[in-house]
Amino acid sequence: MGRRLILRCRTVLAATALAAVTAAAPGPPPLPDTPASAATPGPPPVFTSSAASDTPTAAFDPSPARASLERLLPSRAAQFTLVPVEEPASGASFSVSGEAGAILVRGTSPATLLTGVGWYLKQVAGVDLGWPGASVDLLPGTLPAVSGTITRSAAVPHRYALNDTDEGYSGAYRDFASYQHEIDLMALHGVNEVFVPTGAEYPYHRALQEFGYSAAELRDWIPAPAHQGWWLLQNLSGFAGPVSEQLIEARATLGGRIARHLRSLGMTPVLPGFFGTVPPDFAARNPGAVTVPQGRWVSFDRPDWLDPTGPVFARLAAAYYRFQQGRFGATDMVKMDLLHEGGIAGTVDVAAAAGAVQRALEAARPGATWVMLGWQHNPTPALLSGVDRRRVLIVDGLSDRYDGLDRETAWGGTPYAFGTIPNFGGHTSLGANTGAWVDRFHTWLAEQDSALRGIAYLPEGTGGNPAAFDLFTELAWQPGPIDQKSWFAGYAARRYGGTDPHAAAAWEQLRLGPYSMGSGTWSEPQDSLFAARPGLTAATAAKWSPKAMRYDATTVERALAELLQVAPRLQATDAYRFDLVDVARQALANRSRVLLPRIKGAYEAEDLAGFRALVREWRAHEELLGRLVGSDRRFLLGPRLADARSWGAGPAESDRLEYDARSILTTWADRVPSEAGGLHDYANREWAGLVQDVYAPRWAAYFASLDSALVDGAEPVAVDWFARDDAWAHDRRRYPTTPTGDPLALAGEVRAALAASSAVASPGAARAGTPVRAGR
C-alpha cells in the first residue's frame, strides 16, 4: 500500500493545488516571433481529478509522466510532485521549484513535465540520465532544493527525433520496453515528435489486397524489418523476405503500443504516409492507374510510383490511411518523401502530384502536417509549389553539414526544423559538429522572417554519442545561444554524478577534438579502418564516410588518460563506464589511421621484419579492441541477434530474421548492391562479435597474403570479400549477450598499448630492416 497510495495522493493533490500554484508561478517568457498557430496541433485529453467537486479540472492527466518517472528514477520519483498547467499561446514550458525532498515541477504536457525533471537532474542535482549512460545512482537520498524557480519555454514548437533509417540501424527487433525507455528519455530531453515506422508494412499489406494482390504476393514484396526503412523511401523491396503474417501482425501490435505511449505523454507519433509506392503490375491490375518506373537505387530495383494525379491514387491512399488509423490511431503528422535520392518523375507534373498527395492526406487527416526530409536537392521548388506550405515541416538533414545555407530562400519560407545527422549507418564514431549547432541555431531563429520552427535530431542510428544528443536537444530550451565551452564544462560536472578535475580535463579535450569538427563537407566523424575492407590505401570503411581524420587524434588519447584518473567513486557510474569504453575504443580506432600507412611503407620498401612487426601491432590492437568492446553491453552484437531470432515463429523464420539483422551490418545486401553499389560496411561499428569474427579475420587474411608476396616475390592473392562476409551473414553462431571483463582495466591496457606503440615514425615511412629483395 504505502508507496503507491502516496503517489496517487500526490497526483490528486497536484491537481487540487493547480489554480493556486499557477497563479503564484511567474509566467513563461514569450517566444520570439512564433505564432500560436505554429504550436503542435492536437491538445492532450482533459483529465478530471477524482477529488472533491470543487477541485479544478487539470489540463491533462499527469499519470503517464508519473509512470515514466517511476521507470526512470524508481527510488526518487516520490520526491517529485508533477503539476499540469494549460499551455499558453507562446508554447510549451515548464518550471521547477521546491525544497529538499519535495521538488515541484509544472509543465504543459506530460512530456514537458519530464523535461522539467530532466532539467532539474542536470542543473540542480548534478547528475545525468543520458542516451546512453546514467549517473543517477549517485543522487543523494534526499533530493537537493531548488534555489528560486527555474522556468523554461520551448524556443520552437517542433522538437523532432529519429531518422527514417533509425529502426534498421538501431535495431528493428527491439521489444516494447526498449522503445518505451527511449521515448521516456526523449521526453526527458524535450523531444515532442517522434517518427514511428514500426509496423508500417501493415497498412500496405491490408490496403493493397483491395487492389488486386494476394496476401502472399505482398509478403514477398515487403522487406524484412531491418531493411524496411528504404522500402518506405521507395528505394527497394522484398529484401530478406518473405515476411510472415505473424510478423506483420506482431509489428503492427508493437507500433500501435509505441504510438499510444507517445500520445499518453502528449507527444506526437509521426507515421509514414502514402505517396504512391506500389508493387509490380499495379497498372495492369487496376484500370486507369498510371505508374512510373523508378529505375535503380544503389543497384536495387526500386518499386514503381503510382501517379498521384490519376484516378486510382486517392482511393488507394484512402484505404491505406483507413487501415493505418484503425491500427495505430490518428496522427497530426505524417512523414513522406517523394522522389527520394534520384526518384524519377517521368511525365508526371511534380507540383500537381505533390498537391494530390497532400489532398489525400488532408482527406484522411484534416489539418495534418506533412513532414519532409531536407536532403540533397529535396524537397525541390517544384514540389513545394504544389502544396500548402503552412502544413509542411521540412526536417533539415544538412543544417550543420554545409556552409552558406539559406533555407528561407531555398524552400520559399516553408517551415523547417534545424537538423543534424551526426552519424551514418549507426557508426560508433565519437563526435559531432557542435560548433555549428551553437553558432547557427539561434542566429537562424532570430533572422527577420525566419521560417525556423523546430529542431530535428536525425542520426541514422541512435544509442551512442550521448553528449551530442544532450547538447542538440538543449538548443530548443535555451533562450539564447549556448556557449560551447561552458556547456561541455557543465556536462563534465554532471555526467558522472560529481565534479572532478580529470573528468573536466577529459571533456575539454573531447570538446576541442571530436566535438568541434568544422562544417563545410561532413556532419559525421571518420570511421575506423579496422572495420574497412582490407587494402594498403584504405581510407574509410563505409564508401560515403570521411576519408581522413576530422580532428586532432591526440585529443582523444589525452581524454582517455584523464578519464582513467577520475575519482573511484565516480568510476562506479554507468555513464563513466560507457564513456571510458567509448573513448578507449575511439583512441584505438584513430590509431588504425597511423598504423596502416606505416604498414604500407614497410611493404613497399620490402622490409619483411618491419612489416611483420607492424602487423603484429595492428593485430594486437584489434584483439584488445575486441576485448574492450566486449566489456559493455551496449557494444555487444549478441543481444541484437538474439532479439532478431526471438521474433521468428519457428527456426526457419528465425534464421531469415537473423540474416536480416546480420546482413545490414556487413554486406547490407546481395552481391551487386553490396559490391557494385558500395553498400558493404555502410553500417560498420566496433562491436564485440563483429571485431573478432568479421573485421579481424579479414585483415589477417589480407596481411597473410602480403606476407607471402614479400617472401615469394609474387603478387598478393585476391580475396572475395563479399563471399566471406556473406557466409558470416548466413552463419548462426551465437554471441554473448552479457559483457565480460573490467572496462577500467581494459581501458588501462589501451592507454598502455598506445603509449608503447611505435607511432613516432612519420606515416608512410618504413621501419628499419633489411628488404626481402631489391628492385621491385
Short mmCIF file of N, CA, C and O in Angstrom, two decimals, residues 74-188:
data_model
loop_
_atom_site.label_atom_id
_atom_site.label_comp_id
_atom_site.label_asym_id
_atom_site.label_seq_id
_atom_site.Cartn_x
_atom_site.Cartn_y
_atom_site.Cartn_z
N PRO A 74 13.18 5.08 -10.08
CA PRO A 74 12.29 4.37 -9.16
C PRO A 74 12.50 4.70 -7.69
O PRO A 74 11.54 4.71 -6.91
N SER A 75 13.73 5.01 -7.28
CA SER A 75 13.98 5.27 -5.86
C SER A 75 13.82 6.73 -5.46
O SER A 75 13.91 7.05 -4.27
N ARG A 76 13.59 7.63 -6.43
CA ARG A 76 13.48 9.05 -6.10
C ARG A 76 12.20 9.68 -6.64
O ARG A 76 11.91 10.85 -6.37
N ALA A 77 11.42 8.94 -7.39
CA ALA A 77 10.24 9.52 -8.05
C ALA A 77 9.27 10.13 -7.07
O ALA A 77 8.61 11.14 -7.36
N ALA A 78 9.14 9.54 -5.88
CA ALA A 78 8.16 10.02 -4.91
C ALA A 78 8.48 11.42 -4.39
O ALA A 78 7.61 12.08 -3.80
N GLN A 79 9.70 11.90 -4.63
CA GLN A 79 10.07 13.24 -4.17
C GLN A 79 9.70 14.33 -5.17
O GLN A 79 9.95 15.51 -4.91
N PHE A 80 9.10 13.96 -6.28
CA PHE A 80 8.65 14.92 -7.28
C PHE A 80 7.13 15.03 -7.24
O PHE A 80 6.43 14.01 -7.20
N THR A 81 6.63 16.23 -7.29
CA THR A 81 5.21 16.49 -7.50
C THR A 81 5.06 17.09 -8.89
O THR A 81 5.72 18.09 -9.21
N LEU A 82 4.23 16.48 -9.70
CA LEU A 82 4.05 16.90 -11.09
C LEU A 82 2.71 17.61 -11.23
O LEU A 82 1.66 17.02 -10.96
N VAL A 83 2.75 18.84 -11.68
CA VAL A 83 1.55 19.67 -11.75
C VAL A 83 1.28 20.06 -13.20
O VAL A 83 2.09 20.76 -13.83
N PRO A 84 0.16 19.63 -13.77
CA PRO A 84 -0.17 20.02 -15.15
C PRO A 84 -0.69 21.45 -15.22
O PRO A 84 -1.44 21.89 -14.35
N VAL A 85 -0.29 22.17 -16.25
CA VAL A 85 -0.78 23.53 -16.47
C VAL A 85 -1.18 23.67 -17.94
O VAL A 85 -0.68 22.94 -18.81
N GLU A 86 -2.09 24.56 -18.21
CA GLU A 86 -2.51 24.82 -19.58
C GLU A 86 -1.36 25.41 -20.40
O GLU A 86 -0.59 26.23 -19.89
N GLU A 87 -1.26 25.00 -21.64
CA GLU A 87 -0.21 25.54 -22.50
C GLU A 87 -0.61 26.92 -22.99
O GLU A 87 -1.67 27.08 -23.59
N PRO A 88 0.22 27.93 -22.75
CA PRO A 88 -0.11 29.27 -23.23
C PRO A 88 0.12 29.39 -24.73
O PRO A 88 0.67 28.49 -25.37
N ALA A 89 -0.29 30.52 -25.28
CA ALA A 89 -0.13 30.74 -26.72
C ALA A 89 1.34 30.72 -27.12
O ALA A 89 1.67 30.40 -28.27
N SER A 90 2.22 31.04 -26.20
CA SER A 90 3.65 31.08 -26.52
C SER A 90 4.26 29.70 -26.65
O SER A 90 5.39 29.57 -27.12
N GLY A 91 3.56 28.64 -26.25
CA GLY A 91 4.06 27.28 -26.47
C GLY A 91 4.41 26.56 -25.20
O GLY A 91 4.11 27.00 -24.08
N ALA A 92 5.06 25.40 -25.37
CA ALA A 92 5.39 24.52 -24.25
C ALA A 92 6.33 25.20 -23.27
O ALA A 92 7.23 25.94 -23.67
N SER A 93 6.14 24.90 -21.98
CA SER A 93 7.01 25.46 -20.96
C SER A 93 6.97 24.58 -19.72
O SER A 93 6.07 23.77 -19.53
N PHE A 94 7.96 24.76 -18.86
CA PHE A 94 7.97 24.08 -17.57
C PHE A 94 8.64 24.99 -16.55
O PHE A 94 9.36 25.96 -16.90
N SER A 95 8.40 24.72 -15.29
CA SER A 95 9.11 25.40 -14.22
C SER A 95 9.40 24.40 -13.13
O SER A 95 8.68 23.41 -12.96
N VAL A 96 10.49 24.65 -12.40
CA VAL A 96 10.94 23.75 -11.35
C VAL A 96 11.25 24.56 -10.11
O VAL A 96 11.94 25.60 -10.18
N SER A 97 10.74 24.12 -8.98
CA SER A 97 10.99 24.78 -7.71
C SER A 97 10.89 23.75 -6.60
O SER A 97 10.69 22.55 -6.87
N GLY A 98 11.02 24.19 -5.36
CA GLY A 98 10.80 23.26 -4.27
C GLY A 98 11.93 23.17 -3.28
O GLY A 98 13.06 23.59 -3.52
N GLU A 99 11.59 22.60 -2.13
CA GLU A 99 12.54 22.38 -1.05
C GLU A 99 13.17 21.00 -1.16
O GLU A 99 12.75 20.18 -1.98
N ALA A 100 14.15 20.75 -0.31
CA ALA A 100 14.82 19.46 -0.33
C ALA A 100 13.82 18.33 -0.12
O ALA A 100 13.01 18.36 0.81
N GLY A 101 13.87 17.36 -1.01
CA GLY A 101 12.99 16.21 -0.89
C GLY A 101 11.58 16.44 -1.38
O GLY A 101 10.75 15.52 -1.32
N ALA A 102 11.27 17.65 -1.83
CA ALA A 102 9.92 17.97 -2.30
C ALA A 102 10.04 18.89 -3.51
O ALA A 102 9.90 20.11 -3.40
N ILE A 103 10.29 18.32 -4.65
CA ILE A 103 10.52 19.08 -5.88
C ILE A 103 9.22 19.21 -6.65
O ILE A 103 8.54 18.21 -6.92
N LEU A 104 8.87 20.43 -6.98
CA LEU A 104 7.63 20.73 -7.70
C LEU A 104 7.96 21.05 -9.16
O LEU A 104 8.72 21.98 -9.44
N VAL A 105 7.39 20.29 -10.07
CA VAL A 105 7.59 20.52 -11.50
C VAL A 105 6.24 20.81 -12.13
O VAL A 105 5.29 20.03 -12.00
N ARG A 106 6.14 21.94 -12.79
CA ARG A 106 4.93 22.31 -13.52
C ARG A 106 5.25 22.27 -15.01
O ARG A 106 6.32 22.71 -15.43
N GLY A 107 4.34 21.73 -15.81
CA GLY A 107 4.59 21.63 -17.23
C GLY A 107 3.31 21.57 -18.03
O GLY A 107 2.24 21.27 -17.49
N THR A 108 3.44 21.84 -19.32
CA THR A 108 2.28 21.98 -20.19
C THR A 108 1.89 20.70 -20.91
O THR A 108 0.98 20.71 -21.74
N SER A 109 2.57 19.59 -20.64
CA SER A 109 2.20 18.28 -21.15
C SER A 109 2.92 17.26 -20.29
O SER A 109 3.87 17.60 -19.58
N PRO A 110 2.50 15.99 -20.33
CA PRO A 110 3.25 15.00 -19.57
C PRO A 110 4.73 14.95 -19.97
O PRO A 110 5.60 14.84 -19.11
N ALA A 111 5.00 15.04 -21.28
CA ALA A 111 6.40 15.02 -21.73
C ALA A 111 7.15 16.23 -21.21
O ALA A 111 8.32 16.13 -20.83
N THR A 112 6.50 17.39 -21.19
CA THR A 112 7.17 18.60 -20.72
C THR A 112 7.42 18.54 -19.21
O THR A 112 8.40 19.10 -18.72
N LEU A 113 6.54 17.88 -18.47
CA LEU A 113 6.82 17.63 -17.06
C LEU A 113 8.13 16.84 -16.92
O LEU A 113 8.96 17.15 -16.06
N LEU A 114 8.28 15.84 -17.76
CA LEU A 114 9.51 15.05 -17.72
C LEU A 114 10.72 15.89 -18.14
O LEU A 114 11.82 15.73 -17.60
N THR A 115 10.52 16.80 -19.10
CA THR A 115 11.61 17.70 -19.48
C THR A 115 12.04 18.54 -18.28
O THR A 115 13.24 18.77 -18.07
N GLY A 116 11.07 19.00 -17.50
CA GLY A 116 11.39 19.74 -16.28
C GLY A 116 12.18 18.90 -15.30
O GLY A 116 13.13 19.38 -14.66
N VAL A 117 11.80 17.64 -15.15
CA VAL A 117 12.56 16.73 -14.29
C VAL A 117 13.98 16.58 -14.81
O VAL A 117 14.96 16.62 -14.04
N GLY A 118 14.11 16.41 -16.13
CA GLY A 118 15.44 16.29 -16.71
C GLY A 118 16.29 17.51 -16.46
O GLY A 118 17.50 17.41 -16.17
N TRP A 119 15.66 18.68 -16.57
CA TRP A 119 16.39 19.92 -16.32
C TRP A 119 16.85 19.99 -14.86
O TRP A 119 17.98 20.40 -14.57
N TYR A 120 15.99 19.58 -13.96
CA TYR A 120 16.35 19.55 -12.55
C TYR A 120 17.54 18.62 -12.32
O TYR A 120 18.50 18.99 -11.61
N LEU A 121 17.50 17.43 -12.89
CA LEU A 121 18.59 16.48 -12.68
C LEU A 121 19.92 17.05 -13.15
O LEU A 121 20.95 16.91 -12.48
N LYS A 122 19.89 17.73 -14.31
CA LYS A 122 21.13 18.27 -14.87
C LYS A 122 21.61 19.51 -14.14
O LYS A 122 22.78 19.63 -13.80
N GLN A 123 20.69 20.44 -13.94
CA GLN A 123 21.10 21.77 -13.48
C GLN A 123 21.11 21.94 -11.97
O GLN A 123 21.78 22.85 -11.46
N VAL A 124 20.38 21.12 -11.26
CA VAL A 124 20.31 21.25 -9.80
C VAL A 124 20.97 20.07 -9.10
O VAL A 124 21.87 20.24 -8.28
N ALA A 125 20.52 18.85 -9.44
CA ALA A 125 21.06 17.67 -8.76
C ALA A 125 22.44 17.29 -9.27
O ALA A 125 23.17 16.56 -8.59
N GLY A 126 22.81 17.73 -10.47
CA GLY A 126 24.15 17.48 -10.99
C GLY A 126 24.42 16.04 -11.37
O GLY A 126 25.51 15.51 -11.14
N VAL A 127 23.41 15.38 -11.97
CA VAL A 127 23.59 14.01 -12.45
C VAL A 127 23.09 13.93 -13.89
O VAL A 127 22.46 14.87 -14.39
N ASP A 128 23.35 12.80 -14.52
CA ASP A 128 22.98 12.65 -15.92
C ASP A 128 22.16 11.38 -16.11
O ASP A 128 22.44 10.34 -15.50
N LEU A 129 21.15 11.49 -16.92
CA LEU A 129 20.36 10.34 -17.36
C LEU A 129 20.38 10.40 -18.88
O LEU A 129 19.51 11.00 -19.51
N GLY A 130 21.43 9.84 -19.47
CA GLY A 130 21.70 10.06 -20.89
C GLY A 130 21.27 8.92 -21.76
O GLY A 130 20.78 7.88 -21.30
N TRP A 131 21.49 9.11 -23.07
CA TRP A 131 21.12 8.10 -24.06
C TRP A 131 22.35 7.74 -24.87
O TRP A 131 22.58 8.29 -25.93
N PRO A 132 23.19 6.78 -24.32
CA PRO A 132 23.04 6.03 -23.09
C PRO A 132 23.94 6.56 -21.98
O PRO A 132 24.68 7.52 -22.18
N GLY A 133 23.87 5.88 -20.83
CA GLY A 133 24.73 6.20 -19.70
C GLY A 133 24.05 7.03 -18.66
O GLY A 133 23.42 8.04 -18.99
N ALA A 134 24.16 6.64 -17.39
CA ALA A 134 23.48 7.35 -16.32
C ALA A 134 24.38 7.42 -15.09
O ALA A 134 25.22 6.55 -14.86
N SER A 135 24.17 8.48 -14.30
CA SER A 135 24.86 8.61 -13.01
C SER A 135 23.87 8.86 -11.89
O SER A 135 24.24 9.33 -10.82
N VAL A 136 22.59 8.56 -12.13
CA VAL A 136 21.55 8.87 -11.13
C VAL A 136 21.69 8.03 -9.87
O VAL A 136 21.09 8.36 -8.84
N ASP A 137 22.46 6.95 -9.91
CA ASP A 137 22.68 6.17 -8.69
C ASP A 137 23.41 6.97 -7.62
O ASP A 137 23.38 6.58 -6.44
N LEU A 138 24.05 8.06 -8.00
CA LEU A 138 24.76 8.90 -7.03
C LEU A 138 23.90 10.03 -6.49
O LEU A 138 24.40 10.89 -5.75
N LEU A 139 22.63 10.04 -6.83
CA LEU A 139 21.73 11.04 -6.23
C LEU A 139 21.68 10.83 -4.72
O LEU A 139 21.63 9.69 -4.24
N PRO A 140 21.65 11.92 -3.96
CA PRO A 140 21.50 11.75 -2.50
C PRO A 140 20.12 11.20 -2.15
O PRO A 140 19.19 11.29 -2.96
N GLY A 141 20.00 10.65 -0.96
CA GLY A 141 18.72 10.10 -0.54
C GLY A 141 17.61 11.14 -0.55
O GLY A 141 16.48 10.85 -0.93
N THR A 142 17.95 12.34 -0.14
CA THR A 142 17.01 13.46 -0.20
C THR A 142 17.46 14.40 -1.31
O THR A 142 18.57 14.92 -1.28
N LEU A 143 16.60 14.61 -2.28
CA LEU A 143 16.97 15.44 -3.41
C LEU A 143 17.20 16.88 -2.98
O LEU A 143 16.47 17.41 -2.12
N PRO A 144 18.19 17.56 -3.57
CA PRO A 144 18.51 18.93 -3.16
C PRO A 144 17.42 19.92 -3.57
O PRO A 144 16.72 19.74 -4.56
N ALA A 145 17.33 20.98 -2.79
CA ALA A 145 16.35 22.03 -3.05
C ALA A 145 16.73 22.84 -4.29
O ALA A 145 17.89 22.86 -4.71
N VAL A 146 15.73 23.52 -4.82
CA VAL A 146 15.93 24.40 -5.96
C VAL A 146 16.03 25.83 -5.44
O VAL A 146 15.20 26.26 -4.62
N SER A 147 17.02 26.55 -5.89
CA SER A 147 17.15 27.96 -5.50
C SER A 147 16.23 28.80 -6.37
O SER A 147 16.46 28.96 -7.58
N GLY A 148 15.14 29.29 -5.79
CA GLY A 148 14.18 30.07 -6.56
C GLY A 148 13.35 29.17 -7.46
O GLY A 148 13.03 28.03 -7.12
N THR A 149 13.00 29.69 -8.62
CA THR A 149 12.21 28.94 -9.59
C THR A 149 12.91 28.98 -10.94
O THR A 149 13.28 30.05 -11.42
N ILE A 150 13.10 27.81 -11.51
CA ILE A 150 13.68 27.71 -12.85
C ILE A 150 12.54 27.60 -13.84
O ILE A 150 11.67 26.73 -13.70
N THR A 151 12.51 28.46 -14.83
CA THR A 151 11.45 28.45 -15.84
C THR A 151 12.07 28.41 -17.23
O THR A 151 13.02 29.16 -17.51
N ARG A 152 11.53 27.56 -18.07
CA ARG A 152 11.99 27.49 -19.45
C ARG A 152 10.79 27.35 -20.38
O ARG A 152 9.83 26.64 -20.08
N SER A 153 10.88 28.02 -21.52
CA SER A 153 9.90 27.86 -22.58
C SER A 153 10.61 27.33 -23.83
O SER A 153 11.77 27.67 -24.08
N ALA A 154 9.91 26.52 -24.58
CA ALA A 154 10.49 26.00 -25.82
C ALA A 154 10.64 27.13 -26.83
O ALA A 154 9.69 27.88 -27.07
N ALA A 155 11.82 27.23 -27.41
CA ALA A 155 12.07 28.27 -28.41
C ALA A 155 11.38 27.97 -29.73
O ALA A 155 11.18 28.87 -30.54
N VAL A 156 11.03 26.70 -29.93
CA VAL A 156 10.39 26.27 -31.18
C VAL A 156 9.33 25.23 -30.86
O VAL A 156 9.48 24.46 -29.91
N PRO A 157 8.26 25.17 -31.63
CA PRO A 157 7.19 24.21 -31.32
C PRO A 157 7.51 22.77 -31.70
O PRO A 157 6.95 21.84 -31.12
N HIS A 158 8.39 22.57 -32.69
CA HIS A 158 8.68 21.22 -33.16
C HIS A 158 10.04 20.77 -32.63
O HIS A 158 11.07 21.37 -32.96
N ARG A 159 10.03 19.69 -31.84
CA ARG A 159 11.27 19.10 -31.35
C ARG A 159 11.24 17.63 -31.78
O ARG A 159 10.75 16.76 -31.07
N TYR A 160 11.74 17.41 -32.99
CA TYR A 160 11.54 16.16 -33.73
C TYR A 160 12.74 15.23 -33.55
O TYR A 160 13.87 15.69 -33.45
N ALA A 161 12.47 13.92 -33.56
CA ALA A 161 13.57 12.96 -33.43
C ALA A 161 13.32 11.74 -34.30
O ALA A 161 12.17 11.33 -34.51
N LEU A 162 14.38 11.20 -34.78
CA LEU A 162 14.56 9.92 -35.45
C LEU A 162 14.52 10.01 -36.98
O LEU A 162 13.60 10.54 -37.57
N ASN A 163 15.57 9.45 -37.54
CA ASN A 163 15.74 9.33 -38.98
C ASN A 163 14.88 8.19 -39.52
O ASN A 163 14.53 7.26 -38.79
N ASP A 164 14.57 8.22 -40.81
CA ASP A 164 13.87 7.12 -41.46
C ASP A 164 14.62 5.80 -41.31
O ASP A 164 14.02 4.72 -41.34
N THR A 165 15.93 5.88 -41.14
CA THR A 165 16.76 4.67 -41.07
C THR A 165 17.00 4.17 -39.65
O THR A 165 17.64 3.14 -39.47
N ASP A 166 16.51 4.89 -38.66
CA ASP A 166 16.90 4.58 -37.28
C ASP A 166 16.53 3.15 -36.88
O ASP A 166 17.33 2.46 -36.25
N GLU A 167 15.34 2.71 -37.21
CA GLU A 167 14.94 1.38 -36.78
C GLU A 167 15.87 0.33 -37.38
O GLU A 167 16.29 -0.61 -36.70
N GLY A 168 16.21 0.47 -38.65
CA GLY A 168 17.08 -0.51 -39.29
C GLY A 168 18.46 -0.57 -38.67
O GLY A 168 19.01 -1.66 -38.43
N TYR A 169 19.04 0.60 -38.39
CA TYR A 169 20.40 0.63 -37.88
C TYR A 169 20.49 0.52 -36.35
O TYR A 169 21.50 0.07 -35.82
N SER A 170 19.45 0.94 -35.64
CA SER A 170 19.48 0.87 -34.18
C SER A 170 18.92 -0.44 -33.64
O SER A 170 19.08 -0.72 -32.46
N GLY A 171 18.25 -1.20 -34.49
CA GLY A 171 17.73 -2.49 -34.05
C GLY A 171 16.25 -2.62 -34.31
O GLY A 171 15.44 -2.10 -33.54
N ALA A 172 15.90 -3.32 -35.39
CA ALA A 172 14.50 -3.45 -35.79
C ALA A 172 13.75 -4.50 -34.98
O ALA A 172 12.55 -4.67 -35.17
N TYR A 173 14.45 -5.19 -34.09
CA TYR A 173 13.81 -6.30 -33.37
C TYR A 173 13.77 -6.05 -31.86
O TYR A 173 13.72 -6.99 -31.07
N ARG A 174 13.77 -4.81 -31.47
CA ARG A 174 13.65 -4.48 -30.05
C ARG A 174 12.24 -4.76 -29.55
O ARG A 174 11.29 -4.84 -30.33
N ASP A 175 12.10 -4.84 -28.23
CA ASP A 175 10.77 -5.05 -27.65
C ASP A 175 10.21 -3.72 -27.18
O ASP A 175 10.86 -2.67 -27.24
N PHE A 176 8.96 -3.76 -26.71
CA PHE A 176 8.30 -2.52 -26.31
C PHE A 176 9.03 -1.82 -25.17
O PHE A 176 9.12 -0.59 -25.15
N ALA A 177 9.55 -2.58 -24.22
CA ALA A 177 10.25 -1.96 -23.10
C ALA A 177 11.42 -1.11 -23.59
O ALA A 177 11.70 -0.04 -23.03
N SER A 178 12.12 -1.56 -24.63
CA SER A 178 13.24 -0.78 -25.17
C SER A 178 12.76 0.52 -25.79
O SER A 178 13.33 1.59 -25.54
N TYR A 179 11.72 0.44 -26.62
CA TYR A 179 11.18 1.65 -27.22
C TYR A 179 10.62 2.59 -26.15
O TYR A 179 10.77 3.81 -26.21
N GLN A 180 9.93 2.02 -25.17
CA GLN A 180 9.35 2.84 -24.11
C GLN A 180 10.44 3.61 -23.36
O GLN A 180 10.28 4.81 -23.08
N HIS A 181 11.54 2.95 -23.06
CA HIS A 181 12.64 3.62 -22.36
C HIS A 181 13.22 4.75 -23.21
O HIS A 181 13.49 5.85 -22.70
N GLU A 182 13.39 4.51 -24.50
CA GLU A 182 13.92 5.55 -25.37
C GLU A 182 12.97 6.74 -25.47
O GLU A 182 13.40 7.90 -25.48
N ILE A 183 11.68 6.48 -25.53
CA ILE A 183 10.70 7.57 -25.57
C ILE A 183 10.73 8.35 -24.26
O ILE A 183 10.69 9.59 -24.27
N ASP A 184 10.82 7.66 -23.15
CA ASP A 184 10.94 8.35 -21.86
C ASP A 184 12.16 9.26 -21.84
O ASP A 184 12.10 10.40 -21.35
N LEU A 185 13.29 8.76 -22.37
CA LEU A 185 14.50 9.58 -22.41
C LEU A 185 14.33 10.77 -23.34
O LEU A 185 14.80 11.88 -23.05
N MET A 186 13.67 10.56 -24.48
CA MET A 186 13.44 11.67 -25.40
C MET A 186 12.56 12.74 -24.75
O MET A 186 12.82 13.94 -24.90
N ALA A 187 11.53 12.33 -24.03
CA ALA A 187 10.69 13.29 -23.31
C ALA A 187 11.52 14.03 -22.27
O ALA A 187 11.39 15.26 -22.10
N LEU A 188 12.38 13.33 -21.57
CA LEU A 188 13.23 13.94 -20.55
C LEU A 188 14.13 15.01 -21.16
O LEU A 188 14.52 15.96 -20.48
#
